[in-house]
mmCIF file of C-alpha atoms in Angstrom:
data_model
loop_
_atom_site.group_PDB
_atom_site.id
_atom_site.type_symbol
_atom_site.label_atom_id
_atom_site.label_comp_id
_atom_site.label_asym_id
_atom_site.label_seq_id
_atom_site.Cartn_x
_atom_site.Cartn_y
_atom_site.Cartn_z
ATOM 1 C CA MET I 14 61.347 -69.837 -73.908
ATOM 2 C CA LEU I 15 60.146 -72.011 -76.795
ATOM 3 C CA ARG I 16 56.498 -72.850 -76.139
ATOM 4 C CA GLY I 17 55.846 -74.568 -79.460
ATOM 5 C CA THR I 18 56.589 -74.324 -83.156
ATOM 6 C CA ARG I 19 57.513 -70.701 -83.977
ATOM 7 C CA ASP I 20 56.303 -69.612 -80.532
ATOM 8 C CA LEU I 21 58.962 -67.825 -78.445
ATOM 9 C CA THR I 22 58.388 -65.732 -75.345
ATOM 10 C CA LEU I 23 60.347 -64.211 -72.468
ATOM 11 C CA GLU I 24 59.763 -65.609 -68.998
ATOM 12 C CA GLU I 25 61.067 -64.752 -65.542
ATOM 13 C CA ARG I 26 62.599 -67.688 -63.710
ATOM 14 C CA ALA I 27 64.311 -68.070 -60.373
ATOM 15 C CA VAL I 28 68.096 -68.265 -60.411
ATOM 16 C CA PRO I 29 68.962 -71.978 -60.182
ATOM 17 C CA THR I 30 70.810 -73.281 -57.127
ATOM 18 C CA PRO I 31 73.828 -75.455 -57.903
ATOM 19 C CA ALA I 32 73.878 -78.985 -56.479
ATOM 20 C CA SER I 33 76.976 -80.075 -54.575
ATOM 21 C CA ASP I 34 78.939 -80.915 -57.768
ATOM 22 C CA GLU I 35 77.672 -78.016 -59.897
ATOM 23 C CA VAL I 36 78.565 -74.428 -60.713
ATOM 24 C CA LEU I 37 76.203 -71.536 -61.394
ATOM 25 C CA ILE I 38 77.200 -69.630 -64.515
ATOM 26 C CA GLN I 39 76.073 -66.173 -65.525
ATOM 27 C CA VAL I 40 75.739 -66.591 -69.279
ATOM 28 C CA HIS I 41 77.655 -64.110 -71.451
ATOM 29 C CA SER I 42 77.269 -65.536 -74.966
ATOM 30 C CA VAL I 43 75.243 -68.276 -76.672
ATOM 31 C CA GLY I 44 75.507 -69.457 -80.267
ATOM 32 C CA VAL I 45 72.483 -70.356 -82.361
ATOM 33 C CA CYS I 46 72.813 -73.956 -83.511
ATOM 34 C CA GLY I 47 70.977 -75.628 -86.348
ATOM 35 C CA SER I 48 69.185 -77.715 -83.708
ATOM 36 C CA ASP I 49 67.810 -74.512 -82.119
ATOM 37 C CA VAL I 50 66.494 -73.427 -85.510
ATOM 38 C CA HIS I 51 65.034 -76.881 -86.130
ATOM 39 C CA TYR I 52 63.204 -76.958 -82.780
ATOM 40 C CA TYR I 53 61.885 -73.452 -83.468
ATOM 41 C CA GLU I 54 60.756 -74.277 -87.021
ATOM 42 C CA HIS I 55 59.464 -77.833 -86.508
ATOM 43 C CA GLY I 56 59.081 -78.409 -82.757
ATOM 44 C CA ARG I 57 61.070 -81.621 -82.938
ATOM 45 C CA ILE I 58 64.185 -83.412 -84.098
ATOM 46 C CA GLY I 59 63.504 -87.091 -84.658
ATOM 47 C CA PRO I 60 62.156 -88.582 -81.411
ATOM 48 C CA TYR I 61 62.871 -85.387 -79.435
ATOM 49 C CA ILE I 62 59.620 -83.420 -79.377
ATOM 50 C CA VAL I 63 59.004 -80.098 -77.633
ATOM 51 C CA GLU I 64 55.964 -81.037 -75.543
ATOM 52 C CA SER I 65 56.368 -78.393 -72.844
ATOM 53 C CA PRO I 66 58.074 -74.990 -72.714
ATOM 54 C CA MET I 67 61.839 -75.280 -73.133
ATOM 55 C CA ILE I 68 64.802 -72.907 -73.213
ATOM 56 C CA LEU I 69 66.914 -73.283 -76.366
ATOM 57 C CA GLY I 70 70.688 -72.889 -76.757
ATOM 58 C CA HIS I 71 73.632 -75.083 -75.885
ATOM 59 C CA GLU I 72 76.716 -73.318 -77.305
ATOM 60 C CA ALA I 73 77.524 -71.138 -74.308
ATOM 61 C CA SER I 74 80.099 -69.274 -72.282
ATOM 62 C CA GLY I 75 79.947 -67.212 -69.133
ATOM 63 C CA ARG I 76 81.374 -66.585 -65.677
ATOM 64 C CA ILE I 77 81.022 -68.790 -62.598
ATOM 65 C CA VAL I 78 79.151 -66.841 -59.910
ATOM 66 C CA ALA I 79 78.468 -69.601 -57.344
ATOM 67 C CA VAL I 80 79.538 -73.174 -56.640
ATOM 68 C CA GLY I 81 78.091 -76.232 -54.949
ATOM 69 C CA LYS I 82 79.483 -77.399 -51.606
ATOM 70 C CA ASP I 83 81.878 -79.938 -53.178
ATOM 71 C CA VAL I 84 83.366 -77.481 -55.690
ATOM 72 C CA ASP I 85 86.474 -75.388 -55.035
ATOM 73 C CA PRO I 86 85.213 -71.882 -54.154
ATOM 74 C CA ALA I 87 88.214 -70.460 -56.029
ATOM 75 C CA ARG I 88 86.261 -71.204 -59.228
ATOM 76 C CA VAL I 89 83.960 -68.234 -58.541
ATOM 77 C CA GLY I 90 84.844 -65.518 -61.035
ATOM 78 C CA GLN I 91 86.327 -67.859 -63.664
ATOM 79 C CA ARG I 92 85.303 -67.313 -67.289
ATOM 80 C CA VAL I 93 84.253 -70.649 -68.778
ATOM 81 C CA ALA I 94 83.074 -72.451 -71.884
ATOM 82 C CA ILE I 95 80.314 -74.966 -71.183
ATOM 83 C CA GLU I 96 80.207 -78.595 -72.277
ATOM 84 C CA PRO I 97 76.389 -78.745 -72.332
ATOM 85 C CA GLN I 98 75.661 -82.267 -71.196
ATOM 86 C CA ARG I 99 75.178 -84.469 -68.142
ATOM 87 C CA PRO I 100 76.107 -88.147 -68.462
ATOM 88 C CA CYS I 101 75.016 -90.719 -65.874
ATOM 89 C CA ARG I 102 78.638 -91.494 -64.911
ATOM 90 C CA LYS I 103 77.626 -95.082 -64.033
ATOM 91 C CA CYS I 104 77.150 -96.965 -67.320
ATOM 92 C CA ASP I 105 79.921 -98.890 -69.109
ATOM 93 C CA PHE I 106 80.415 -96.023 -71.584
ATOM 94 C CA CYS I 107 80.849 -93.444 -68.829
ATOM 95 C CA ARG I 108 83.185 -95.638 -66.795
ATOM 96 C CA SER I 109 85.342 -96.337 -69.869
ATOM 97 C CA GLY I 110 85.732 -92.616 -70.615
ATOM 98 C CA ALA I 111 83.298 -92.587 -73.560
ATOM 99 C CA TYR I 112 80.687 -90.573 -71.650
ATOM 100 C CA ASN I 113 79.563 -88.962 -74.912
ATOM 101 C CA LEU I 114 77.921 -92.314 -75.734
ATOM 102 C CA CYS I 115 75.992 -92.504 -72.446
ATOM 103 C CA PRO I 116 72.459 -93.787 -73.156
ATOM 104 C CA GLU I 117 71.129 -91.665 -70.270
ATOM 105 C CA MET I 118 72.764 -88.434 -71.488
ATOM 106 C CA GLU I 119 70.940 -85.211 -70.732
ATOM 107 C CA PHE I 120 71.856 -82.428 -73.160
ATOM 108 C CA TYR I 121 71.066 -78.724 -72.945
ATOM 109 C CA ALA I 122 68.180 -77.680 -75.217
ATOM 110 C CA THR I 123 67.049 -81.225 -75.975
ATOM 111 C CA PRO I 124 63.527 -81.895 -74.690
ATOM 112 C CA PRO I 125 62.824 -81.761 -71.821
ATOM 113 C CA ILE I 126 66.187 -80.262 -70.714
ATOM 114 C CA ASP I 127 66.434 -76.457 -70.702
ATOM 115 C CA GLY I 128 69.259 -74.770 -72.567
ATOM 116 C CA ALA I 129 71.428 -71.698 -72.153
ATOM 117 C CA PHE I 130 69.386 -68.800 -73.588
ATOM 118 C CA ALA I 131 68.983 -67.686 -69.988
ATOM 119 C CA GLU I 132 70.734 -65.323 -67.650
ATOM 120 C CA TYR I 133 71.984 -68.192 -65.455
ATOM 121 C CA VAL I 134 72.590 -71.907 -65.981
ATOM 122 C CA ILE I 135 74.011 -74.722 -63.893
ATOM 123 C CA ILE I 136 76.377 -77.458 -65.037
ATOM 124 C CA GLN I 137 78.520 -80.042 -63.305
ATOM 125 C CA ASP I 138 81.841 -78.542 -62.273
ATOM 126 C CA ASP I 139 83.986 -80.595 -64.655
ATOM 127 C CA PHE I 140 81.886 -79.519 -67.652
ATOM 128 C CA ALA I 141 82.761 -75.833 -67.160
ATOM 129 C CA TYR I 142 86.155 -75.235 -68.776
ATOM 130 C CA GLU I 143 88.157 -72.193 -67.747
ATOM 131 C CA ILE I 144 89.127 -69.975 -70.661
ATOM 132 C CA PRO I 145 91.910 -67.398 -70.883
ATOM 133 C CA ASP I 146 91.236 -63.683 -71.252
ATOM 134 C CA SER I 147 92.664 -63.896 -74.791
ATOM 135 C CA ILE I 148 89.484 -65.755 -75.883
ATOM 136 C CA SER I 149 86.335 -63.624 -76.231
ATOM 137 C CA ASP I 150 83.017 -64.700 -74.748
ATOM 138 C CA HIS I 151 81.652 -65.178 -78.282
ATOM 139 C CA ALA I 152 84.596 -67.362 -79.326
ATOM 140 C CA ALA I 153 84.298 -69.368 -76.089
ATOM 141 C CA ALA I 154 80.633 -70.075 -76.844
ATOM 142 C CA LEU I 155 81.800 -71.692 -80.078
ATOM 143 C CA MET I 156 84.069 -74.206 -78.307
ATOM 144 C CA GLU I 157 81.276 -76.803 -78.324
ATOM 145 C CA PRO I 158 80.697 -76.755 -82.103
ATOM 146 C CA LEU I 159 84.473 -76.545 -82.650
ATOM 147 C CA SER I 160 84.920 -79.704 -80.568
ATOM 148 C CA VAL I 161 82.289 -81.463 -82.691
ATOM 149 C CA GLY I 162 84.187 -80.498 -85.853
ATOM 150 C CA ILE I 163 87.504 -81.646 -84.412
ATOM 151 C CA ALA I 164 86.005 -84.981 -83.339
ATOM 152 C CA ALA I 165 84.524 -85.500 -86.809
ATOM 153 C CA ALA I 166 87.852 -84.726 -88.468
ATOM 154 C CA GLN I 167 89.655 -87.126 -86.142
ATOM 155 C CA LYS I 168 87.131 -89.911 -86.792
ATOM 156 C CA GLY I 169 87.439 -89.326 -90.531
ATOM 157 C CA GLY I 170 91.226 -89.276 -90.432
ATOM 158 C CA VAL I 171 91.313 -85.753 -91.884
ATOM 159 C CA LYS I 172 94.732 -84.099 -91.670
ATOM 160 C CA VAL I 173 96.016 -80.588 -92.358
ATOM 161 C CA GLY I 174 96.097 -80.047 -96.120
ATOM 162 C CA ASP I 175 93.419 -82.659 -96.929
ATOM 163 C CA THR I 176 90.539 -81.699 -99.205
ATOM 164 C CA VAL I 177 87.089 -82.340 -97.749
ATOM 165 C CA LEU I 178 83.465 -81.856 -98.784
ATOM 166 C CA ILE I 179 81.098 -80.417 -96.193
ATOM 167 C CA ALA I 180 77.477 -81.140 -97.045
ATOM 168 C CA GLY I 181 74.417 -80.047 -95.066
ATOM 169 C CA ALA I 182 76.129 -77.088 -93.367
ATOM 170 C CA ASP I 183 73.007 -74.901 -93.654
ATOM 171 C CA PRO I 184 70.901 -74.992 -90.450
ATOM 172 C CA SER I 185 67.726 -75.153 -92.576
ATOM 173 C CA ASP I 186 68.698 -78.662 -93.748
#
């Protein structure tokens, strides 16, 4: 639990109950993102300010241990990578398939939304992606940052064999 700048503590919390369209995931692995470091070091990123205790972490994987009433119960036991966001699903962006641009987006570990450095988290069913046994829990937790890199390469038109410059890759930037 991040309570403020450079102020971390452990806290007991009740296991969350999934809503009808959600799954409960027992977390197995979480990556440390530059945003986690920034919130820890500075207590904010731009307009997002840690004003109350918040759980960090959004690069996560785990196993589904319970499902909401509208979710297929066969999902229980699946190993998953988490897409750590909740769009409104009603705005023009969401309806057009560009939910990543939703102005009402809630994102794990962005104030005031708790993240995944917890034993259990909930996420909407379609944001928990089943992973094969050939992918480790640690590798599955890195699916979110991998997807960001792939999207950036696609937007930039980068192809196999191209030379690129990566600047600002250090989380202390």
